Amino acid sequence: MDIWITTKIVLDANSAELNRFHFKTFTMDSNGNTLDETEYDSESNIVFRRTYRYHDCGEVKEFVEYDPFDELLERHVYNKNSSGEFDRHEFEFSDGGKSIKEFSFTDIGNAEKATIIDENGAITGYEVYILNDQGQTIEEIELDADSNEISRYEKTYFKDGQLKHEKQFQNGKLFKGEAFEYDSQGNVIKKIHRNYVYKFEVIEENTFDNRNNIIHSLSHENGELVFENKCGYDDNDNLISEEFFEFDLLERRIVKHERLIHELKH
């Protein structure tokens, strides 16, 4: 188990340092899974704390987030059945409310259905997942308690099984869509996001090193650069540095420019 310390360095538009402070402490297991993390503000006050637990195969079993006073903000629990399939998701919130998804196969063919209930056991909605012969989700339909469609996702895949396109429909109309491109190692090197209602496009491009670590990310909105991140790694492929900025198109200025230094505590 390793304990890591993250230092945040706030920069101006010319990369000059404005401030630095202890931003985060997090613990990782031998598989590289985060077990817990605590984030701080520039005055060393706790912003939130999160804990994670995992199933034997590495999927998240429980995720819990607490506020600065250690009061629950939200809890997510992902349960599996005896066959190793996820059959129940539980979401608990700070006000005591819950949203519970219970999964089952339907009688309409190759599909799964989730019934969503609240903390009182009342049904609040449904989700239907239609699968192809390879077990991949090709349609995801969100329904209200009266089985009226709220939204629908449609997905297509490349022959090798990687996601190619995803479209979201609301009220029967195309709302947004995403397209994906990959390198020979299966890394996502390009994602195109289109919003058809608000009429904008965001293109994300990623560069990887020869060990499949992401080292450079760019995002362009309608052709203008709005985000960039450069990452560095140690010899064990641990992420040890990031430098990123965000540009606000409406304000026409850089709204965030920061460097993060991740160091293993000895």
Coordinates of C-alpha atoms in Angstrom, one line a residue:
M1 CA 0.0 0.0 0.0
D2 CA 1.4 3.3 -1.1
I3 CA 0.6 6.8 0.2
W4 CA 0.9 9.6 -2.3
I5 CA 1.0 13.4 -1.7
T6 CA -0.2 15.8 -4.4
T7 CA 1.0 19.4 -4.4
K8 CA -1.0 21.9 -6.5
I9 CA 0.9 24.9 -8.0
V10 CA -1.3 27.7 -9.3
L11 CA 0.2 29.5 -12.3
D12 CA -0.5 32.7 -14.2
A13 CA -0.9 33.0 -18.0
N14 CA 2.9 33.1 -18.4
S15 CA 3.5 30.0 -16.2
A16 CA 4.8 32.0 -13.3
E17 CA 4.0 30.5 -9.9
L18 CA 1.3 32.3 -7.9
N19 CA 0.7 29.8 -5.1
R20 CA 1.4 26.2 -4.0
F21 CA -0.2 24.0 -1.4
H22 CA -0.8 20.5 -0.2
F23 CA -3.8 19.6 -2.5
K24 CA -4.4 15.9 -1.9
T25 CA -3.4 12.7 -0.1
F26 CA -4.3 9.4 -1.5
T27 CA -3.6 5.7 -0.8
M28 CA -3.2 3.1 -3.5
D29 CA -3.0 -0.7 -3.3
S30 CA -0.5 -3.0 -5.2
N31 CA -2.9 -3.1 -8.2
G32 CA -2.9 0.6 -8.6
N33 CA -6.4 1.1 -7.2
T34 CA -7.2 4.2 -5.1
L35 CA -8.3 3.1 -1.7
D36 CA -8.9 6.6 -0.2
E37 CA -8.3 10.2 -1.0
T38 CA -8.6 13.5 0.9
E39 CA -8.6 16.8 -0.9
Y40 CA -7.6 20.2 0.7
D41 CA -8.1 23.8 -0.2
S42 CA -5.3 26.4 -0.2
E43 CA -5.9 27.0 3.6
S44 CA -5.3 23.4 4.5
N45 CA -9.0 22.8 5.1
I46 CA -10.5 19.5 4.1
V47 CA -12.8 19.8 1.0
F48 CA -13.9 16.2 0.9
R49 CA -12.8 12.6 1.6
R50 CA -13.5 9.6 -0.5
T51 CA -13.0 5.9 0.1
Y52 CA -13.1 3.0 -2.4
R53 CA -13.5 -0.8 -2.1
Y54 CA -13.2 -3.3 -4.9
H55 CA -14.4 -6.7 -6.0
D56 CA -11.8 -9.5 -6.6
C57 CA -11.7 -8.8 -10.3
G58 CA -10.9 -5.1 -9.8
E59 CA -14.3 -3.5 -10.3
V60 CA -15.5 -0.9 -7.8
K61 CA -17.6 -2.4 -5.0
E62 CA -18.2 0.7 -2.9
F63 CA -17.5 4.4 -3.3
V64 CA -18.2 6.8 -0.4
E65 CA -17.7 10.5 -0.3
Y66 CA -17.7 12.6 2.9
D67 CA -17.9 16.3 3.6
P68 CA -15.3 18.2 5.7
F69 CA -17.2 17.3 8.8
D70 CA -17.1 13.6 7.9
E71 CA -20.8 13.6 7.2
L72 CA -22.0 11.4 4.3
L73 CA -22.4 13.1 0.9
E74 CA -23.0 10.1 -1.2
R75 CA -22.5 6.3 -1.1
H76 CA -22.4 4.0 -4.2
V77 CA -22.5 0.2 -3.7
Y78 CA -22.3 -2.2 -6.6
N79 CA -23.4 -5.7 -5.8
K80 CA -22.8 -8.9 -7.7
N81 CA -24.7 -12.2 -7.8
S82 CA -23.3 -15.7 -7.5
S83 CA -22.5 -15.7 -11.2
G84 CA -20.3 -12.6 -10.8
E85 CA -22.7 -10.3 -12.6
F86 CA -23.7 -6.9 -11.3
D87 CA -27.3 -7.2 -10.2
R88 CA -27.9 -4.3 -7.8
H89 CA -26.6 -0.7 -7.6
E90 CA -27.4 1.3 -4.5
F91 CA -27.0 5.1 -4.3
E92 CA -27.4 6.9 -1.0
F93 CA -27.3 10.7 -0.5
S94 CA -26.8 13.2 2.3
D95 CA -30.5 13.9 2.8
G96 CA -31.2 10.2 3.4
G97 CA -32.6 9.6 -0.1
K98 CA -31.7 6.5 -2.0
S99 CA -31.9 5.3 -5.6
I100 CA -31.6 1.5 -6.0
K101 CA -31.2 -0.2 -9.4
E102 CA -32.1 -3.9 -9.5
F103 CA -31.2 -5.7 -12.7
S104 CA -32.9 -8.6 -14.4
F105 CA -33.2 -10.2 -17.9
T106 CA -36.4 -9.3 -19.7
D107 CA -38.8 -11.3 -21.9
I108 CA -38.1 -9.2 -25.0
G109 CA -35.0 -11.1 -26.1
N110 CA -31.4 -10.3 -25.5
A111 CA -31.9 -7.5 -23.0
E112 CA -31.6 -6.5 -19.4
K113 CA -33.8 -4.3 -17.4
A114 CA -33.1 -2.2 -14.3
T115 CA -36.0 -1.3 -12.0
I116 CA -35.2 1.9 -10.0
I117 CA -36.7 2.3 -6.6
D118 CA -36.4 5.0 -3.8
E119 CA -35.7 4.6 -0.1
N120 CA -39.4 3.8 0.5
G121 CA -39.5 1.1 -2.1
A122 CA -41.5 3.1 -4.6
I123 CA -40.7 2.6 -8.3
T124 CA -39.3 5.8 -9.8
G125 CA -38.2 4.6 -13.2
Y126 CA -36.7 1.9 -15.4
E127 CA -33.7 1.4 -17.6
V128 CA -33.6 -1.1 -20.5
Y129 CA -30.4 -2.4 -22.0
I130 CA -30.6 -4.1 -25.4
L131 CA -27.6 -6.3 -26.2
N132 CA -26.1 -7.7 -29.4
D133 CA -24.9 -11.2 -29.8
Q134 CA -21.5 -10.3 -28.2
G135 CA -23.2 -9.0 -25.1
Q136 CA -22.5 -5.4 -25.9
T137 CA -25.2 -2.7 -25.2
I138 CA -26.5 -1.3 -28.4
E139 CA -29.5 0.6 -26.9
E140 CA -30.0 2.0 -23.5
I141 CA -33.5 3.4 -22.8
E142 CA -34.4 5.4 -19.7
L143 CA -38.1 5.3 -18.7
D144 CA -40.1 7.1 -16.0
A145 CA -42.3 5.3 -13.5
D146 CA -45.1 5.1 -16.0
S147 CA -42.8 3.5 -18.7
N148 CA -42.6 6.7 -20.7
E149 CA -39.4 7.2 -22.5
I150 CA -37.1 10.0 -21.2
S151 CA -34.0 9.4 -23.2
R152 CA -32.4 6.8 -25.4
Y153 CA -28.8 5.9 -26.2
E154 CA -27.8 4.0 -29.3
K155 CA -24.3 2.5 -29.7
T156 CA -22.3 1.0 -32.6
Y157 CA -19.0 -0.9 -32.4
F158 CA -16.0 -1.7 -34.6
K159 CA -15.4 -5.3 -35.6
D160 CA -12.9 -5.6 -32.8
G161 CA -15.5 -4.7 -30.2
Q162 CA -14.4 -1.1 -29.5
L163 CA -17.1 1.6 -29.2
K164 CA -17.4 3.5 -32.5
H165 CA -20.4 5.8 -32.1
E166 CA -22.8 6.7 -29.3
K167 CA -26.0 8.8 -29.8
Q168 CA -28.4 10.3 -27.3
F169 CA -32.0 11.1 -28.0
Q170 CA -34.3 13.1 -25.9
N171 CA -38.1 13.4 -26.6
G172 CA -37.4 11.4 -29.8
K173 CA -34.9 14.0 -31.1
L174 CA -31.1 13.6 -31.5
F175 CA -29.5 15.5 -28.6
K176 CA -25.9 14.7 -28.8
G177 CA -23.4 12.2 -30.2
E178 CA -19.9 10.9 -29.7
A179 CA -17.5 9.2 -32.1
F180 CA -14.3 7.4 -31.1
E181 CA -10.9 6.7 -32.8
Y182 CA -8.3 4.3 -31.4
D183 CA -4.6 3.5 -31.9
S184 CA -3.3 -0.1 -32.5
Q185 CA -3.1 -0.6 -28.7
G186 CA -6.8 0.2 -28.2
N187 CA -6.1 3.6 -26.7
V188 CA -8.7 6.4 -27.4
I189 CA -6.7 8.9 -29.4
K190 CA -9.7 11.0 -30.6
K191 CA -13.2 11.6 -29.3
I192 CA -15.6 13.9 -31.2
H193 CA -18.5 15.2 -29.1
R194 CA -21.4 17.0 -30.9
N195 CA -24.3 18.7 -29.3
Y196 CA -27.1 19.1 -31.8
V197 CA -29.3 21.2 -29.7
Y198 CA -26.8 23.9 -28.6
K199 CA -24.8 23.4 -31.8
F200 CA -21.3 23.0 -30.7
E201 CA -18.5 20.4 -31.2
V202 CA -15.7 19.4 -28.9
I203 CA -12.8 17.3 -30.2
E204 CA -10.6 15.6 -27.6
E205 CA -7.2 14.3 -28.8
N206 CA -4.9 12.1 -26.7
T207 CA -1.2 11.1 -27.2
F208 CA 0.2 8.0 -25.5
D209 CA 3.8 6.9 -24.9
N210 CA 5.0 3.4 -25.9
R211 CA 3.8 2.0 -22.5
N212 CA 0.2 3.3 -23.1
N213 CA 0.5 6.1 -20.7
I214 CA -1.4 9.2 -21.8
I215 CA 1.1 12.1 -22.0
H216 CA -0.8 14.9 -23.8
S217 CA -4.5 15.8 -24.1
L218 CA -6.1 18.6 -26.1
S219 CA -9.7 19.7 -26.4
H220 CA -10.9 22.1 -29.0
E221 CA -14.4 23.6 -28.9
N222 CA -15.7 24.7 -32.4
G223 CA -12.0 24.7 -33.5
E224 CA -10.6 26.7 -30.6
L225 CA -8.3 25.3 -27.9
V226 CA -10.1 25.2 -24.5
F227 CA -8.1 22.6 -22.6
E228 CA -4.6 21.1 -22.6
N229 CA -2.9 18.7 -20.2
K230 CA 0.7 17.3 -20.2
C231 CA 1.5 14.3 -18.0
G232 CA 4.7 12.8 -16.8
Y233 CA 5.4 9.3 -15.3
D234 CA 8.2 7.6 -13.4
D235 CA 9.8 4.3 -14.4
N236 CA 7.0 2.3 -12.8
D237 CA 4.3 4.1 -14.9
N238 CA 3.1 6.1 -11.9
L239 CA 1.6 9.5 -12.8
I240 CA 3.9 12.0 -11.1
S241 CA 3.2 15.4 -12.9
E242 CA 0.4 17.2 -14.7
E243 CA 0.2 20.7 -16.1
F244 CA -3.1 21.8 -17.6
F245 CA -5.0 24.9 -18.4
E246 CA -8.7 25.7 -19.2
F247 CA -9.8 28.5 -21.5
D248 CA -13.2 30.1 -21.3
L249 CA -14.5 31.0 -24.7
L250 CA -17.2 33.4 -23.4
E251 CA -14.8 35.3 -21.2
R252 CA -11.9 35.0 -23.7
R253 CA -9.4 34.2 -21.0
I254 CA -7.6 31.4 -19.2
V255 CA -9.6 30.5 -16.1
K256 CA -7.3 27.8 -14.8
H257 CA -3.6 27.1 -15.1
E258 CA -2.2 24.6 -12.7
R259 CA 0.5 22.1 -12.2
L260 CA 0.1 19.0 -10.0
I261 CA 3.1 17.1 -8.5
H262 CA 2.4 13.6 -7.2
E263 CA 5.0 12.2 -4.9
L264 CA 5.3 8.9 -3.1
K265 CA 5.5 9.3 0.7
H266 CA 8.4 7.5 2.2

